PDB file of C-alpha atoms and ligand atoms in Angstrom:
ATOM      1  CA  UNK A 125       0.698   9.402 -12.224  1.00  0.00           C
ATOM      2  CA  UNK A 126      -0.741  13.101 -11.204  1.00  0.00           C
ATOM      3  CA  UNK A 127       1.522  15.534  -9.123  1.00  0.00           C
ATOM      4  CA  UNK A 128       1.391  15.288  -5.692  1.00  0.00           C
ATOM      5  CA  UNK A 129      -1.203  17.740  -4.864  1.00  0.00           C
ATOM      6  CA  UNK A 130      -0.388  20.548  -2.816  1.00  0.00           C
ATOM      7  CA  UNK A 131      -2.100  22.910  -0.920  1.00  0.00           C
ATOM      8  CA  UNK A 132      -1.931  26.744  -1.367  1.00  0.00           C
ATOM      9  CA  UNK A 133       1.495  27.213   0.450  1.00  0.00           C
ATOM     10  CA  UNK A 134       2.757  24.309  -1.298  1.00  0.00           C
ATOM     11  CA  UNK A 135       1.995  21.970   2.016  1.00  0.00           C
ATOM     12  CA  UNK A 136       0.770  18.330   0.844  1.00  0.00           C
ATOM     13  CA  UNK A 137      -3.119  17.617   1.896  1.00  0.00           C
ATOM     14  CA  UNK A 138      -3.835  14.638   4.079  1.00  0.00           C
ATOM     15  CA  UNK A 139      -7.260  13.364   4.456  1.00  0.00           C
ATOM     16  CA  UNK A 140      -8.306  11.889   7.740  1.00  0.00           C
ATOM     17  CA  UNK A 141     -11.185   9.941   7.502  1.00  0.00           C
ATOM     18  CA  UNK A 142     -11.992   8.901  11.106  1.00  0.00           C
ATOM     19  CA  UNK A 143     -15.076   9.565  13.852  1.00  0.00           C
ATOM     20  CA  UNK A 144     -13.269   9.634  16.528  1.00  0.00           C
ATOM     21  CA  UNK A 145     -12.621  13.443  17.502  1.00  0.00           C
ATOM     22  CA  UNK A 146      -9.570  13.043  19.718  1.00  0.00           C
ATOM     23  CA  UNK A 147      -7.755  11.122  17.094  1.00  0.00           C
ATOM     24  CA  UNK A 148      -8.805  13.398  14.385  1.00  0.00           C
ATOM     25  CA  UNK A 149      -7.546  16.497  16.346  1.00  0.00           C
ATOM     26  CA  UNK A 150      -4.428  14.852  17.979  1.00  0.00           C
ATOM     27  CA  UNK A 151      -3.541  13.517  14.350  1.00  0.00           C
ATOM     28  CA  UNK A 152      -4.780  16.965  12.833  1.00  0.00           C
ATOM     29  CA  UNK A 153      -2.162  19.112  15.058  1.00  0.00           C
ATOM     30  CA  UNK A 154       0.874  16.403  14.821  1.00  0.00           C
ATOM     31  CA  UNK A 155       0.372  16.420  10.823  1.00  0.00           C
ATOM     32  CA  UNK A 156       0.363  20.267  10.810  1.00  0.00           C
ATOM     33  CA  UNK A 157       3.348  20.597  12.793  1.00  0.00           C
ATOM     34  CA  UNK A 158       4.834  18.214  10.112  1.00  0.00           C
ATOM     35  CA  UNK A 159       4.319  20.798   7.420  1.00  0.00           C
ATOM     36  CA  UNK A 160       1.209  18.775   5.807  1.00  0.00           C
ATOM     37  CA  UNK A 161      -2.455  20.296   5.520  1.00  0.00           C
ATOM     38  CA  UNK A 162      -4.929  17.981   7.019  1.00  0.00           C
ATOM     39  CA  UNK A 163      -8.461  17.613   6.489  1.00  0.00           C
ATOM     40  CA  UNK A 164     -11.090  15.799   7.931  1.00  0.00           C
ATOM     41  CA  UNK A 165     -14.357  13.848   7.720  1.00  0.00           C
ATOM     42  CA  UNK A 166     -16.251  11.846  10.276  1.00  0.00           C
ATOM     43  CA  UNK A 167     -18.234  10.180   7.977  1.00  0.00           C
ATOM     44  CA  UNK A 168     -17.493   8.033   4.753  1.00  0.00           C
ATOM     45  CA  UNK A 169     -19.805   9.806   2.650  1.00  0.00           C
ATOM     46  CA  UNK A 170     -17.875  13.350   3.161  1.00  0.00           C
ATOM     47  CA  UNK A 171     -14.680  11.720   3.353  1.00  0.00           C
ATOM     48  CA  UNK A 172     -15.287  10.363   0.093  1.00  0.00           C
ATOM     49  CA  UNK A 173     -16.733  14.019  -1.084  1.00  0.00           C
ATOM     50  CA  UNK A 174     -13.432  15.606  -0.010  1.00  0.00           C
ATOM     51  CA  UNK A 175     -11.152  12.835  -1.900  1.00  0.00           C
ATOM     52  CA  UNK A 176     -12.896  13.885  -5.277  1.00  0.00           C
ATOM     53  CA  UNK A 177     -12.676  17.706  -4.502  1.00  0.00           C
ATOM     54  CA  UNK A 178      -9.478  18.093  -3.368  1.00  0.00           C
ATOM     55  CA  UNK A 179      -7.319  15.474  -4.279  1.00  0.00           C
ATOM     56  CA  UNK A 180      -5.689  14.617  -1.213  1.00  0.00           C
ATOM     57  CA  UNK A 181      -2.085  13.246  -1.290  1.00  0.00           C
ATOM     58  CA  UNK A 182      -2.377  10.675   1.045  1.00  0.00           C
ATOM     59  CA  UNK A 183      -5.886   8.943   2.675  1.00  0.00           C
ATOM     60  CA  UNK A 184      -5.825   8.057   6.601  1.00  0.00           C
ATOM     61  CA  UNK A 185      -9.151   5.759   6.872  1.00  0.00           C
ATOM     62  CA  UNK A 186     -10.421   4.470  10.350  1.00  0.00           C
ATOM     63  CA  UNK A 187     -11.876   0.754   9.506  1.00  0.00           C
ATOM     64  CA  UNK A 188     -14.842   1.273  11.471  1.00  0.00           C
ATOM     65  CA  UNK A 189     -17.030   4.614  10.378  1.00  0.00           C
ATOM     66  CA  UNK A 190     -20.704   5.240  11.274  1.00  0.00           C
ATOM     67  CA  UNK A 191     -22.401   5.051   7.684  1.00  0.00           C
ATOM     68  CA  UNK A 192     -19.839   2.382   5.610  1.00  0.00           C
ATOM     69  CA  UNK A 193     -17.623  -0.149   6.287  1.00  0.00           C
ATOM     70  CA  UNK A 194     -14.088   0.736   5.948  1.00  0.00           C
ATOM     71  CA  UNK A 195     -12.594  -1.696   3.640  1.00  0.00           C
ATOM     72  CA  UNK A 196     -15.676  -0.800   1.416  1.00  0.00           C
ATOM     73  CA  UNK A 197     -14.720   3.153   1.227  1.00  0.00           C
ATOM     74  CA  UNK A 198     -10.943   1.919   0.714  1.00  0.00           C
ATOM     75  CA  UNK A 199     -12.418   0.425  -2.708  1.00  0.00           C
ATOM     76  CA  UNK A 200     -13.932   3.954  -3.789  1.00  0.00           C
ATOM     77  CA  UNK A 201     -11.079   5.812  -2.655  1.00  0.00           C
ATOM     78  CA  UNK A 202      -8.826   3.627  -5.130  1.00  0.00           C
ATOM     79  CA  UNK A 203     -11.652   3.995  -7.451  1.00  0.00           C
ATOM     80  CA  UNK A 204     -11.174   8.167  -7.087  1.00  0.00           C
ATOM     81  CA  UNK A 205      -7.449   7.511  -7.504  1.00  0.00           C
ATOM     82  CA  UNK A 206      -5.515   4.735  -8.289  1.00  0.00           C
ATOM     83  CA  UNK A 207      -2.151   5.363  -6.712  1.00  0.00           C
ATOM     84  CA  UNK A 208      -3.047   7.791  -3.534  1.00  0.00           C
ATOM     85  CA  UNK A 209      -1.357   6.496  -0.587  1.00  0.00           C
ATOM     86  CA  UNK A 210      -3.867   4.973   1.855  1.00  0.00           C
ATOM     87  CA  UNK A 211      -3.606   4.242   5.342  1.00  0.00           C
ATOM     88  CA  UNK A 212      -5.887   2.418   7.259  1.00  0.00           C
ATOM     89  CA  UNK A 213      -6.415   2.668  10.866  1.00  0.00           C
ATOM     90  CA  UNK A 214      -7.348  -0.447  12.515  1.00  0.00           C
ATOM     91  CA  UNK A 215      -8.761  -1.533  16.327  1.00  0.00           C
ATOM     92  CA  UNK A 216      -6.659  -4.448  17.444  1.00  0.00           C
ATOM     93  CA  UNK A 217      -9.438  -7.074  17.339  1.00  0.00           C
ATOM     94  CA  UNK A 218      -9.311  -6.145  13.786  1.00  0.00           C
ATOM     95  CA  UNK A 219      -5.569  -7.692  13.299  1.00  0.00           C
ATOM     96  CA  UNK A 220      -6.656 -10.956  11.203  1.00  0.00           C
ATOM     97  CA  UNK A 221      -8.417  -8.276   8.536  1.00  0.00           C
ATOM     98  CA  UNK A 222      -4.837  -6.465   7.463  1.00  0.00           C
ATOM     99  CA  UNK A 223      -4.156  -8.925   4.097  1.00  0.00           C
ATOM    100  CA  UNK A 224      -7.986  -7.951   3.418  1.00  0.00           C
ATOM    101  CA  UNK A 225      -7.017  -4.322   3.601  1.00  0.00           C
ATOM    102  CA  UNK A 226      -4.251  -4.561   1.148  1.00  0.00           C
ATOM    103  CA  UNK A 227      -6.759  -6.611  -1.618  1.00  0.00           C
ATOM    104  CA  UNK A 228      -8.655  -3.510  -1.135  1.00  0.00           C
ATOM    105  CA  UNK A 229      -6.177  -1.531  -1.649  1.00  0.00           C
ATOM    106  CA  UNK A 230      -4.811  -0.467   1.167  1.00  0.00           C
ATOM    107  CA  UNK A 231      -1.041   0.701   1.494  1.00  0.00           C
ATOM    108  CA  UNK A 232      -0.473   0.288   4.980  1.00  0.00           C
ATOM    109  CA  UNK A 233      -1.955   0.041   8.329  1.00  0.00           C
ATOM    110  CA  UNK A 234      -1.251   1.098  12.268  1.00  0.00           C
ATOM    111  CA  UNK A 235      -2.717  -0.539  14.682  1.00  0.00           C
ATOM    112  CA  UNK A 236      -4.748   1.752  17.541  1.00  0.00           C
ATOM    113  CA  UNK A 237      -3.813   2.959  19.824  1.00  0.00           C
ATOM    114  CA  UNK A 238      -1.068   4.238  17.539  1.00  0.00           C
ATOM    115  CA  UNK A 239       1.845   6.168  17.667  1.00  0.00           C
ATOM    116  CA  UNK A 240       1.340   9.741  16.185  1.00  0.00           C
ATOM    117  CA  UNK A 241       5.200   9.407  15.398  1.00  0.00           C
ATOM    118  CA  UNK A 242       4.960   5.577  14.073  1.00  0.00           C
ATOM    119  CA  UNK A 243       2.076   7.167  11.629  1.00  0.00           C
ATOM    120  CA  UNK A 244       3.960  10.334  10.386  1.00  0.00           C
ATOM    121  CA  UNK A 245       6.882   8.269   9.744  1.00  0.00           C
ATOM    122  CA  UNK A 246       5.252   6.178   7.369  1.00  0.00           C
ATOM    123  CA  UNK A 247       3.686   9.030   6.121  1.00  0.00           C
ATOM    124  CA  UNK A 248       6.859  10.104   5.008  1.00  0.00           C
ATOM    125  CA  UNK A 249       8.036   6.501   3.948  1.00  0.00           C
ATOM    126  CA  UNK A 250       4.988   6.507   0.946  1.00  0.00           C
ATOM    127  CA  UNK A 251       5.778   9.798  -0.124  1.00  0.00           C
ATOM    128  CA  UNK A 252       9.039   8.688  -0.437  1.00  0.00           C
ATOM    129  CA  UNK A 253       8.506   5.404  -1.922  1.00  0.00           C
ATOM    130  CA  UNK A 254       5.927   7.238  -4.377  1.00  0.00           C
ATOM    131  CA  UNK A 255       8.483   9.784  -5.504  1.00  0.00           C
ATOM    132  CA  UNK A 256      11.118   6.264  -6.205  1.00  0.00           C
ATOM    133  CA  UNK A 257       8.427   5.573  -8.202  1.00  0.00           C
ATOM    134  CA  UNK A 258       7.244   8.338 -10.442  1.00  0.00           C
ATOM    135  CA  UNK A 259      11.523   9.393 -10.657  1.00  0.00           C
ATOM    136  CA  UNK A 260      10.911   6.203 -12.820  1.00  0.00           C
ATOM    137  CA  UNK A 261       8.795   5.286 -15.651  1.00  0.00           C
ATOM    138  CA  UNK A 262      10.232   1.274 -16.461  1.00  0.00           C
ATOM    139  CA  UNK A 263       7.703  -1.031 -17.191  1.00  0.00           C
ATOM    140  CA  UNK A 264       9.417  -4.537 -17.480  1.00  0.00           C
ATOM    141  CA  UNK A 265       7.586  -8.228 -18.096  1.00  0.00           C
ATOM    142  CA  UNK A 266       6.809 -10.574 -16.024  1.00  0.00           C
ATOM    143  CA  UNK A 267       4.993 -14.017 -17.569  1.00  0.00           C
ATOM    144  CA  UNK A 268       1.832 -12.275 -19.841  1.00  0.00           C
ATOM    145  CA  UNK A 269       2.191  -9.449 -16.881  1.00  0.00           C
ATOM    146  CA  UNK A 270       3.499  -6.214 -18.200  1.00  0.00           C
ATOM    147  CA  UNK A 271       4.159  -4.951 -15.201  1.00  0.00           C
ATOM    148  CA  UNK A 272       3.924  -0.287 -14.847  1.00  0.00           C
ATOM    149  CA  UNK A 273       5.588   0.597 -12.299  1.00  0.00           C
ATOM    150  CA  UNK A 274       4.696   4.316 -13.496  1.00  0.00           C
ATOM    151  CA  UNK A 275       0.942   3.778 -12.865  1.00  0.00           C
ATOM    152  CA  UNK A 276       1.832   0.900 -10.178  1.00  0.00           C
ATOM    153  CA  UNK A 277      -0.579  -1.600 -12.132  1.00  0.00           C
ATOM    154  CA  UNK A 278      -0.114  -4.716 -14.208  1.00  0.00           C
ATOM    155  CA  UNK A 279      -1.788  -5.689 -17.501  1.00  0.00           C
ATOM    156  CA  UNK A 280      -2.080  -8.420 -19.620  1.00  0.00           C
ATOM    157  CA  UNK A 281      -4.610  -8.227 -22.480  1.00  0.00           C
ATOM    158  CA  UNK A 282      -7.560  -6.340 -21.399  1.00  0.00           C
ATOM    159  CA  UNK A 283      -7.070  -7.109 -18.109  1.00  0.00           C
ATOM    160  CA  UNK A 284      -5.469  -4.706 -15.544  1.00  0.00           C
ATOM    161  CA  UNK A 285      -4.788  -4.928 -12.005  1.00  0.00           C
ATOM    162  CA  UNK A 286      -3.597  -2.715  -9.152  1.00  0.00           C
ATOM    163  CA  UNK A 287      -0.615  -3.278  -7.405  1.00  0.00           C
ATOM    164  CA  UNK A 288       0.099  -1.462  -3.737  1.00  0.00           C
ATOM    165  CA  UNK A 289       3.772   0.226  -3.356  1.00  0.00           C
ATOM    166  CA  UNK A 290       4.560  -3.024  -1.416  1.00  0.00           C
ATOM    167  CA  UNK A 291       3.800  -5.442  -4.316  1.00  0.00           C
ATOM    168  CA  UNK A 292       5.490  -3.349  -6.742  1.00  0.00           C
ATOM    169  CA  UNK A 293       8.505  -2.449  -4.637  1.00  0.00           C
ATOM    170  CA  UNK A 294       8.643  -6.349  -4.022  1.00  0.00           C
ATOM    171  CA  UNK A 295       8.750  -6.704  -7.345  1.00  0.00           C
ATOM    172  CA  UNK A 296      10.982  -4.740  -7.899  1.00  0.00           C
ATOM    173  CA  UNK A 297      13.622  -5.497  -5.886  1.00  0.00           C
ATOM    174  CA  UNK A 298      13.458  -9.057  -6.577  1.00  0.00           C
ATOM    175  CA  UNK A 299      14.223  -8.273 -10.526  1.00  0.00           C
ATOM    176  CA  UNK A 300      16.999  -6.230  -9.338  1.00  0.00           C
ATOM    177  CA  UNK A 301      18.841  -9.567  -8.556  1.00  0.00           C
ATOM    178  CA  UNK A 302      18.503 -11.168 -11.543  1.00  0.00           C
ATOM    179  CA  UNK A 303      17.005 -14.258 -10.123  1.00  0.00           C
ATOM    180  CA  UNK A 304      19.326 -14.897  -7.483  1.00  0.00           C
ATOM    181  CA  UNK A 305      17.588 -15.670  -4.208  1.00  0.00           C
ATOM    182  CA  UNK A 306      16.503 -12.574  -1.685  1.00  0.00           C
ATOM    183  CA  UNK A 307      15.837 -13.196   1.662  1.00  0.00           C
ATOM    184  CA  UNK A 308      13.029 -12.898   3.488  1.00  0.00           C
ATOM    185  CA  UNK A 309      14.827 -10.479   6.404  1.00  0.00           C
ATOM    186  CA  UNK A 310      16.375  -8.056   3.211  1.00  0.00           C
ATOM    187  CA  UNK A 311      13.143  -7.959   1.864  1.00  0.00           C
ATOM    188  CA  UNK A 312      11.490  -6.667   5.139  1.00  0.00           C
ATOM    189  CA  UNK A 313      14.790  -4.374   5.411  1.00  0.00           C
ATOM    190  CA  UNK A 314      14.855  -2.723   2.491  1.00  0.00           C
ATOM    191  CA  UNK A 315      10.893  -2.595   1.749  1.00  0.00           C
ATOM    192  CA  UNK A 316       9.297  -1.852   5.363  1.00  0.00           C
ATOM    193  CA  UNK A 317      11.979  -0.304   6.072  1.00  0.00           C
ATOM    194  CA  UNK A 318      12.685   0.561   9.856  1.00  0.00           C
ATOM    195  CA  UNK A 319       9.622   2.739  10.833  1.00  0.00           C
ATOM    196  CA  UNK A 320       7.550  -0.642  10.230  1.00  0.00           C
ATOM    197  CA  UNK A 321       7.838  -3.383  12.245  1.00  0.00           C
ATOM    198  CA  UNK A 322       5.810  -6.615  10.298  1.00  0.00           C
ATOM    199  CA  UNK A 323       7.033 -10.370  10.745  1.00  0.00           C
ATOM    200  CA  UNK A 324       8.713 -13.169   7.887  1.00  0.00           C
ATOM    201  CA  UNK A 325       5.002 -13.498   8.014  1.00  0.00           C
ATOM    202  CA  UNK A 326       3.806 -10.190   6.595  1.00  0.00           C
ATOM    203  CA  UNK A 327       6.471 -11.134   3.525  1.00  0.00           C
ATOM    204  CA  UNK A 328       4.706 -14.693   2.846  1.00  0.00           C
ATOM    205  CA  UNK A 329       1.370 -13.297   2.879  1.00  0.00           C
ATOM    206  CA  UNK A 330       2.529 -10.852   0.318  1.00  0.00           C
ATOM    207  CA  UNK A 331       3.969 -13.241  -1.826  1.00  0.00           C
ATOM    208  CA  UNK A 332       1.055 -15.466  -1.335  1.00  0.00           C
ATOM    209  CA  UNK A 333      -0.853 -12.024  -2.818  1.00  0.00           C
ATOM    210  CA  UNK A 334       1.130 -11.312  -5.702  1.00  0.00           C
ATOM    211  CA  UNK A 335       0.963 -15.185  -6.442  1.00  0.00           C
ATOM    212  CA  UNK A 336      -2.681 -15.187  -6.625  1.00  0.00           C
ATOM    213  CA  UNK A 337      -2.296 -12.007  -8.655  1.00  0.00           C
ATOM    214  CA  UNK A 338       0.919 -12.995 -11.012  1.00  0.00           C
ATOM    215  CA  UNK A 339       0.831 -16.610 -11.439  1.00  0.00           C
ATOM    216  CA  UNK A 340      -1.286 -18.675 -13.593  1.00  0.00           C
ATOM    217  CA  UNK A 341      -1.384 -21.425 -10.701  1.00  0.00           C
ATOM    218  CA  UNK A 342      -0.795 -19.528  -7.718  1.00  0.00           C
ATOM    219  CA  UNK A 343      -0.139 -23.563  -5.849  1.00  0.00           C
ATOM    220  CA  UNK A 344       2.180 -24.286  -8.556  1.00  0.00           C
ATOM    221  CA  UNK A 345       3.917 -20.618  -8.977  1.00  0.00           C
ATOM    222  CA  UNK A 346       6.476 -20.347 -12.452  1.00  0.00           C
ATOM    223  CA  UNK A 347       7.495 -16.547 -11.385  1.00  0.00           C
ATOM    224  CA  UNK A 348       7.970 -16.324  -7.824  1.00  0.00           C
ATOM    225  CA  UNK A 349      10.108 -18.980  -6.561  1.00  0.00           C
ATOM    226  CA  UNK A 350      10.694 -20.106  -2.974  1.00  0.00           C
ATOM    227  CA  UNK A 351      14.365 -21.112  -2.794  1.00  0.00           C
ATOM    228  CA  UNK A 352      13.690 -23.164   0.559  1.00  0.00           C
ATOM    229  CA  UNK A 353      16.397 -21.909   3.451  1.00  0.00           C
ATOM    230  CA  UNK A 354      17.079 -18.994   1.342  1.00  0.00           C
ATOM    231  CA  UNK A 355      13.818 -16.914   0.397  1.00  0.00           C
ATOM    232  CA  UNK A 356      12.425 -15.844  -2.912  1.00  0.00           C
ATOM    233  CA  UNK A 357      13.800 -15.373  -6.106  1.00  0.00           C
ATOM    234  CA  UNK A 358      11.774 -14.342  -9.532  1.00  0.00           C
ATOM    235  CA  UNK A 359      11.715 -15.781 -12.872  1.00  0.00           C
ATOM    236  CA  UNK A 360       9.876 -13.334 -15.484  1.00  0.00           C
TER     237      UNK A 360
HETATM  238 CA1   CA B1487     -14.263   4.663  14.200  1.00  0.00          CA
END
């Protein structure tokens, strides 16, 4: 994984990709109070122009830009960079589409209207995650999946797949018990975290995810188990 880029004073560049001016600016002066350089586009095209120049260390994308749709530039972002932190910023009406944004690739999502706060915090929580992360280079098995939690993907063969920081930090913490059972509220606990606020929902859809991803038979799973009353458990 590359080095969190920085900008000249050190600061870590955030790219806003969003055509709404108000958010931009109200996001633009919050995130450089916080320390962090942002940038902007209003467009897709320049956002996506910016993301190959300069690297950004994390992506903010609004959903719904003028000349692409958003899930669409979330694809060539992770095509730019495989393990920068995206963001997406979603309309409420656009609720049912979050498990579509992270098969794009997405790392997270807020809701508008947002919280400036709600966002910087889990700003903070992906760097922070992503630093867990490249502090260490395991790569452990799971099935035909040799799972790199390095370069947060999965491969098996010549095929490779992405995984988000959620899937891998899922992952992760169910092989850190060994295959005893974790629960669906300590998985929310200790991978959301307490700056996000998703549902015993938001976990099943992941696992339904990682299934499809993972498992031979994602209906008939042989690596992640539901222990009914309990939660999940993982056999690699
Ligand atoms: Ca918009």
């Amino acid at each position: 994984m590359t080095a969190v880029p920085a900008g000249q004073d050190g600061s870590k560049t955030i790219l806003i990709i969003e055509d709404e001016p108000d958010i931009v600016r109200g996001l633009s002066d919050a995130l450089a109070f916080e320390g962090y350089r942002a940038v902007a586009a209003s467009t897709a095209a320049e956002g996506l122009a910016i993301a190959r120049e300069q690297a950004p260390a994390c992506v903010l994308l609004d959903l719904m830009l003028p000349d692409e749709n958003g899930y669409r530039v979330c694809e060539e972002l992770r095509q730019i960079d495989h393990a920068v932190p995206i963001i997406m910023l979603t309309a409420k009406t656009q609720e049912v589409d979050k498990v579509r944004g992270f098969e794009v690739g997405a790392d997270d999502y807020v809701t508008k209207p947002f919280s400036v706060a709600e966002l910087i915090a889990r700003i903070g929580a992906t760097f922070r995650r992503q630093e867990r992360l490249t502090g260490g280079d395991e790569s452990f098995q799971i099935g035909r999946w040799t799972i790199d939690a390095r370069h947060r993907h999965m491969t098996s063969g010549r095929t490779k797949k992405q995984l988000t920081f959620y899937e891998l930090e899922m992952l992760r913490l169910l092989r850190e018990r060994g295959g005893e059972p974790v629960s669906r509220e300590e998985l929310l606990d200790r991978i959301w975290g307490e700056e996000a606020a998703p549902t015993s929902r938001t976990v099943d859809n992941f696992v339904v995810k990682l299934r499809r991803k993972l498992e031979e038979d994602h209906k008939n799973p042989q690596h992640i188990l539901t222990v009914y009353g309990q939660g999940y458990k993982l056999e690699p």
